[in-house]
mmCIF file of C-alpha atoms in Angstrom:
data_model
loop_
_atom_site.group_PDB
_atom_site.id
_atom_site.type_symbol
_atom_site.label_atom_id
_atom_site.label_comp_id
_atom_site.label_asym_id
_atom_site.label_seq_id
_atom_site.Cartn_x
_atom_site.Cartn_y
_atom_site.Cartn_z
ATOM 1 C CA MET A 1 90.868 132.089 -6.000
ATOM 2 C CA ASN A 2 89.310 131.088 -9.303
ATOM 3 C CA ASN A 3 91.022 127.774 -9.796
ATOM 4 C CA LEU A 4 90.614 126.907 -6.100
ATOM 5 C CA TYR A 5 86.887 126.168 -6.765
ATOM 6 C CA THR A 6 84.440 124.335 -8.527
ATOM 7 C CA LYS A 7 80.994 125.323 -9.453
ATOM 8 C CA LEU A 8 78.034 123.242 -10.216
ATOM 9 C CA LYS A 9 74.023 123.123 -9.867
ATOM 10 C CA LEU A 10 72.964 120.470 -7.647
ATOM 11 C CA ARG A 11 68.957 119.832 -7.499
ATOM 12 C CA GLY A 12 68.930 123.421 -8.660
ATOM 13 C CA LYS A 13 70.971 125.201 -5.823
ATOM 14 C CA LYS A 14 74.323 126.454 -6.711
ATOM 15 C CA VAL A 15 77.310 124.501 -5.313
ATOM 16 C CA TYR A 16 81.178 125.488 -4.895
ATOM 17 C CA ILE A 17 83.131 122.768 -4.294
ATOM 18 C CA PHE A 18 86.692 124.142 -2.340
ATOM 19 C CA ARG A 19 89.315 122.150 -4.144
ATOM 20 C CA ASP A 20 92.391 122.283 -0.864
ATOM 21 C CA ASP A 21 93.680 119.446 -3.241
ATOM 22 C CA ILE A 22 94.843 122.071 -5.668
ATOM 23 C CA LYS A 23 95.866 124.561 -3.057
ATOM 24 C CA ASN A 24 97.417 121.787 -0.246
ATOM 25 C CA SER A 25 98.177 118.410 -1.361
ATOM 26 C CA PRO A 26 96.088 115.103 -2.752
ATOM 27 C CA HIS A 27 95.213 114.685 0.522
ATOM 28 C CA GLY A 28 93.321 117.915 0.761
ATOM 29 C CA THR A 29 91.790 118.774 4.345
ATOM 30 C CA LYS A 30 93.526 116.230 6.232
ATOM 31 C CA SER A 31 96.441 118.541 4.988
ATOM 32 C CA ARG A 32 95.271 120.945 7.039
ATOM 33 C CA LYS A 33 94.561 118.470 9.827
ATOM 34 C CA PHE A 34 98.268 117.202 10.028
ATOM 35 C CA GLN A 35 99.738 120.824 9.838
ATOM 36 C CA HIS A 36 101.032 120.701 13.680
ATOM 37 C CA LEU A 37 102.347 117.022 12.888
ATOM 38 C CA GLU A 38 104.617 118.167 9.857
ATOM 39 C CA THR A 39 105.709 121.134 12.139
ATOM 40 C CA GLN A 40 106.622 118.457 14.835
ATOM 41 C CA LEU A 41 108.565 115.912 12.334
ATOM 42 C CA ALA A 42 110.517 118.814 11.095
ATOM 43 C CA MET A 43 111.258 120.510 14.524
ATOM 44 C CA ARG A 44 111.665 117.298 16.537
ATOM 45 C CA ASN A 45 112.603 114.857 14.635
ATOM 46 C CA PRO A 46 111.237 111.938 16.255
ATOM 47 C CA GLN A 47 111.560 108.434 15.322
ATOM 48 C CA LYS A 48 107.995 107.251 15.126
ATOM 49 C CA ILE A 49 104.748 107.695 14.647
ATOM 50 C CA VAL A 50 101.897 105.667 16.374
ATOM 51 C CA SER A 51 98.069 106.145 15.245
ATOM 52 C CA HIS A 52 95.006 103.848 15.114
ATOM 53 C CA GLY A 53 91.705 103.473 12.984
ATOM 54 C CA GLY A 54 90.425 101.965 9.992
ATOM 55 C CA TYR A 55 92.129 100.145 7.520
ATOM 56 C CA GLN A 56 91.289 102.402 4.529
ATOM 57 C CA SER A 57 91.406 105.584 6.569
ATOM 58 C CA ASN A 58 92.523 108.827 4.886
ATOM 59 C CA SER A 59 93.877 110.031 7.826
ATOM 60 C CA MET A 60 96.184 106.389 8.085
ATOM 61 C CA TYR A 61 97.179 107.596 4.181
ATOM 62 C CA ALA A 62 98.001 110.837 5.033
ATOM 63 C CA ILE A 63 100.423 110.046 8.079
ATOM 64 C CA SER A 64 102.021 107.235 6.222
ATOM 65 C CA THR A 65 103.317 110.110 3.243
ATOM 66 C CA LEU A 66 104.352 112.292 5.921
ATOM 67 C CA ALA A 67 106.368 109.183 7.655
ATOM 68 C CA LYS A 68 107.994 108.692 4.142
ATOM 69 C CA ARG A 69 108.556 112.515 3.979
ATOM 70 C CA TYR A 70 110.761 112.995 6.910
ATOM 71 C CA GLU A 71 112.228 109.073 6.967
ATOM 72 C CA VAL A 72 110.197 108.174 10.467
ATOM 73 C CA HIS A 73 108.863 104.788 11.133
ATOM 74 C CA PHE A 74 104.874 104.672 11.484
ATOM 75 C CA ASP A 75 103.203 102.005 13.520
ATOM 76 C CA TYR A 76 99.429 101.916 12.622
ATOM 77 C CA TYR A 77 96.688 99.866 14.927
ATOM 78 C CA THR A 78 93.248 98.325 13.221
ATOM 79 C CA SER A 79 91.340 95.938 14.323
ATOM 80 C CA TRP A 80 91.048 93.730 11.524
ATOM 81 C CA THR A 81 91.939 94.219 7.458
ATOM 82 C CA PRO A 82 90.788 92.412 4.281
ATOM 83 C CA ARG A 83 92.292 89.141 2.666
ATOM 84 C CA GLU A 84 93.139 91.431 -0.102
ATOM 85 C CA LEU A 85 95.528 94.253 1.682
ATOM 86 C CA PHE A 86 96.866 95.685 -1.448
ATOM 87 C CA SER A 87 94.467 97.757 -2.130
ATOM 88 C CA GLY A 88 92.851 101.544 -1.952
ATOM 89 C CA ASN A 89 94.546 103.763 0.835
ATOM 90 C CA LEU A 90 95.929 100.505 2.515
ATOM 91 C CA LYS A 91 97.868 99.611 -0.711
ATOM 92 C CA LEU A 92 99.344 102.952 -0.776
ATOM 93 C CA SER A 93 99.945 103.502 3.053
ATOM 94 C CA ILE A 94 101.830 100.055 3.016
ATOM 95 C CA GLU A 95 103.957 101.353 -0.058
ATOM 96 C CA ASN A 96 104.949 104.235 2.081
ATOM 97 C CA GLY A 97 106.551 101.827 4.599
ATOM 98 C CA MET A 98 103.626 101.698 7.164
ATOM 99 C CA ASN A 99 104.343 99.163 9.745
ATOM 100 C CA LEU A 100 100.346 97.557 10.021
ATOM 101 C CA ILE A 101 99.291 96.046 13.418
ATOM 102 C CA VAL A 102 96.072 94.133 14.053
ATOM 103 C CA SER A 103 94.948 94.622 17.452
ATOM 104 C CA ASP A 104 92.099 92.927 19.395
ATOM 105 C CA ASP A 105 91.902 97.107 20.838
ATOM 106 C CA PRO A 106 93.789 99.341 18.494
ATOM 107 C CA GLN A 107 93.331 102.273 20.692
ATOM 108 C CA LYS A 108 94.617 101.056 23.939
ATOM 109 C CA SER A 109 97.523 99.103 21.770
ATOM 110 C CA ALA A 110 98.537 102.394 20.281
ATOM 111 C CA GLN A 111 98.406 104.869 23.140
ATOM 112 C CA SER A 112 100.780 102.120 25.262
ATOM 113 C CA THR A 113 103.149 103.076 23.208
ATOM 114 C CA MET A 114 102.817 106.753 23.078
ATOM 115 C CA HIS A 115 105.129 107.601 25.898
ATOM 116 C CA GLU A 116 107.841 105.619 24.136
ATOM 117 C CA ALA A 117 110.835 108.209 23.689
ATOM 118 C CA ASN A 118 110.682 109.853 20.419
ATOM 119 C CA THR A 119 107.636 108.865 19.752
ATOM 120 C CA LEU A 120 104.526 111.008 18.489
ATOM 121 C CA TYR A 121 100.914 109.744 18.942
ATOM 122 C CA VAL A 122 98.220 110.552 16.894
ATOM 123 C CA PRO A 123 94.446 109.906 17.896
ATOM 124 C CA ARG A 124 92.083 108.490 15.501
ATOM 125 C CA GLY A 125 91.275 110.649 12.695
ATOM 126 C CA GLY A 126 92.943 113.032 13.954
ATOM 127 C CA SER A 127 90.859 114.171 16.499
ATOM 128 C CA TYR A 128 93.089 116.484 19.114
ATOM 129 C CA GLN A 129 93.251 120.426 19.496
ATOM 130 C CA GLU A 130 96.779 120.305 17.649
ATOM 131 C CA ALA A 131 94.415 119.648 14.649
ATOM 132 C CA GLU A 132 92.698 123.364 15.060
ATOM 133 C CA ILE A 133 95.936 125.276 13.818
ATOM 134 C CA GLY A 134 95.541 123.736 9.665
ATOM 135 C CA LEU A 135 91.774 123.728 10.190
ATOM 136 C CA LYS A 136 91.496 127.913 11.249
ATOM 137 C CA SER A 137 93.781 128.739 8.216
ATOM 138 C CA LEU A 138 90.823 126.111 6.135
ATOM 139 C CA ALA A 139 88.078 128.440 7.736
ATOM 140 C CA GLU A 140 89.877 131.639 6.702
ATOM 141 C CA ASP A 141 90.112 130.661 3.373
ATOM 142 C CA ILE A 142 86.727 129.379 2.659
ATOM 143 C CA SER A 143 85.403 132.839 4.084
ATOM 144 C CA GLU A 144 88.028 134.574 1.452
ATOM 145 C CA MET A 145 86.274 132.522 -0.792
ATOM 146 C CA VAL A 146 82.947 133.306 0.201
ATOM 147 C CA ASP A 147 83.533 136.809 -0.068
ATOM 148 C CA HIS A 148 85.507 136.705 -3.191
ATOM 149 C CA LEU A 149 81.943 135.090 -4.625
ATOM 150 C CA LYS A 150 79.808 137.576 -2.884
ATOM 151 C CA LEU A 151 77.696 134.674 -1.091
ATOM 152 C CA VAL A 152 74.812 135.972 0.414
ATOM 153 C CA SER A 153 73.497 134.140 3.118
ATOM 154 C CA PRO A 154 72.175 131.386 4.160
ATOM 155 C CA VAL A 155 75.413 130.165 2.816
ATOM 156 C CA SER A 156 76.282 126.711 4.649
ATOM 157 C CA VAL A 157 79.375 124.639 4.119
ATOM 158 C CA ILE A 158 78.897 120.806 4.032
ATOM 159 C CA LEU A 159 81.452 118.096 4.699
ATOM 160 C CA PRO A 160 81.917 114.544 5.700
ATOM 161 C CA SER A 161 82.779 113.918 8.956
ATOM 162 C CA GLY A 162 84.712 110.303 10.543
ATOM 163 C CA THR A 163 85.237 112.103 13.951
ATOM 164 C CA GLY A 164 83.888 115.544 13.225
ATOM 165 C CA THR A 165 86.819 117.297 14.493
ATOM 166 C CA SER A 166 87.002 119.282 11.051
ATOM 167 C CA ALA A 167 83.545 120.424 11.424
ATOM 168 C CA PHE A 168 84.550 121.028 14.954
ATOM 169 C CA PHE A 169 86.813 123.500 14.311
ATOM 170 C CA LEU A 170 85.269 125.154 10.596
ATOM 171 C CA ARG A 171 82.148 125.898 13.104
ATOM 172 C CA LYS A 172 84.335 127.575 15.731
ATOM 173 C CA HIS A 173 86.453 129.911 12.746
ATOM 174 C CA LEU A 174 83.975 130.675 10.258
ATOM 175 C CA PRO A 175 82.303 134.041 10.726
ATOM 176 C CA LYS A 176 78.630 132.740 12.205
ATOM 177 C CA ARG A 177 76.651 133.939 9.183
ATOM 178 C CA ILE A 178 78.177 130.767 7.633
ATOM 179 C CA GLN A 179 76.532 127.757 8.757
ATOM 180 C CA VAL A 180 78.708 124.356 8.963
ATOM 181 C CA CYS A 181 76.573 121.106 8.110
ATOM 182 C CA THR A 182 78.042 118.086 8.223
ATOM 183 C CA VAL A 183 77.299 114.153 7.153
ATOM 184 C CA SER A 184 78.681 111.270 9.410
ATOM 185 C CA LEU A 185 80.475 108.392 7.928
ATOM 186 C CA ALA A 186 81.093 107.113 11.509
ATOM 187 C CA GLU A 187 79.559 103.468 12.849
ATOM 188 C CA SER A 188 77.307 106.061 14.180
ATOM 189 C CA ASN A 189 76.248 109.161 14.861
ATOM 190 C CA TYR A 190 77.153 108.783 18.560
ATOM 191 C CA ASP A 191 80.431 108.217 17.922
ATOM 192 C CA ILE A 192 80.665 111.412 16.259
ATOM 193 C CA PHE A 193 78.975 113.171 19.205
ATOM 194 C CA GLN A 194 81.263 111.471 21.541
ATOM 195 C CA PHE A 195 84.513 112.819 19.255
ATOM 196 C CA MET A 196 83.070 116.333 19.177
ATOM 197 C CA LYS A 197 81.875 116.305 23.158
ATOM 198 C CA GLN A 198 85.688 115.314 24.573
ATOM 199 C CA LEU A 199 87.101 118.105 21.880
ATOM 200 C CA LYS A 200 85.052 120.473 23.501
ATOM 201 C CA ASN A 201 85.795 119.625 27.097
ATOM 202 C CA ASP A 202 89.443 119.363 25.892
ATOM 203 C CA GLN A 203 89.357 123.427 25.263
ATOM 204 C CA ASP A 204 87.653 123.741 27.962
ATOM 205 C CA GLN A 205 90.417 122.183 30.401
ATOM 206 C CA ASP A 206 92.506 124.867 28.005
ATOM 207 C CA PHE A 207 90.757 128.036 29.455
ATOM 208 C CA ASN A 208 90.467 127.079 33.145
#
């Protein structure tokens, strides 16, 4: 457990950085979010993955890595790209064999192909119920770390959010004594709230 976190002090506060990039892969928590996707790739042997989002998305890169590993075609829709294509996550994803498609409405374009035979559709940023499987295991590991370090309340887990999916499921599965705080990386806080609202609505439907 000791090698799974980095300890530092920030403005007089003790901060422990959970190193999921060491336990899982360079993709860190994205590997948790796409744990279900990897299971589907191994069991169903699909021909194609379809997704959409920003052109430097961490999810895009993580999915492209899985697509390369399982030799599956990967179509990724985005609204625009810079002149210099080969930089950052976009460069790495294209090198993994990702097919980049520019569209005026990436979500609509991606969803129009989701019902094709042997196709797996992944919503923007992995914002779907299937992400809960891996994120539940992350919550369990964080809980174990908190107990191992004998941290006392108040304890807060702080993470950035593009869609709020990780924060949503961590809050669901972490003990109540551990707070979950997230910093929005989306264009607006409204986007985060909408993603979370959809996740909650989908959960409520599952229980009905």
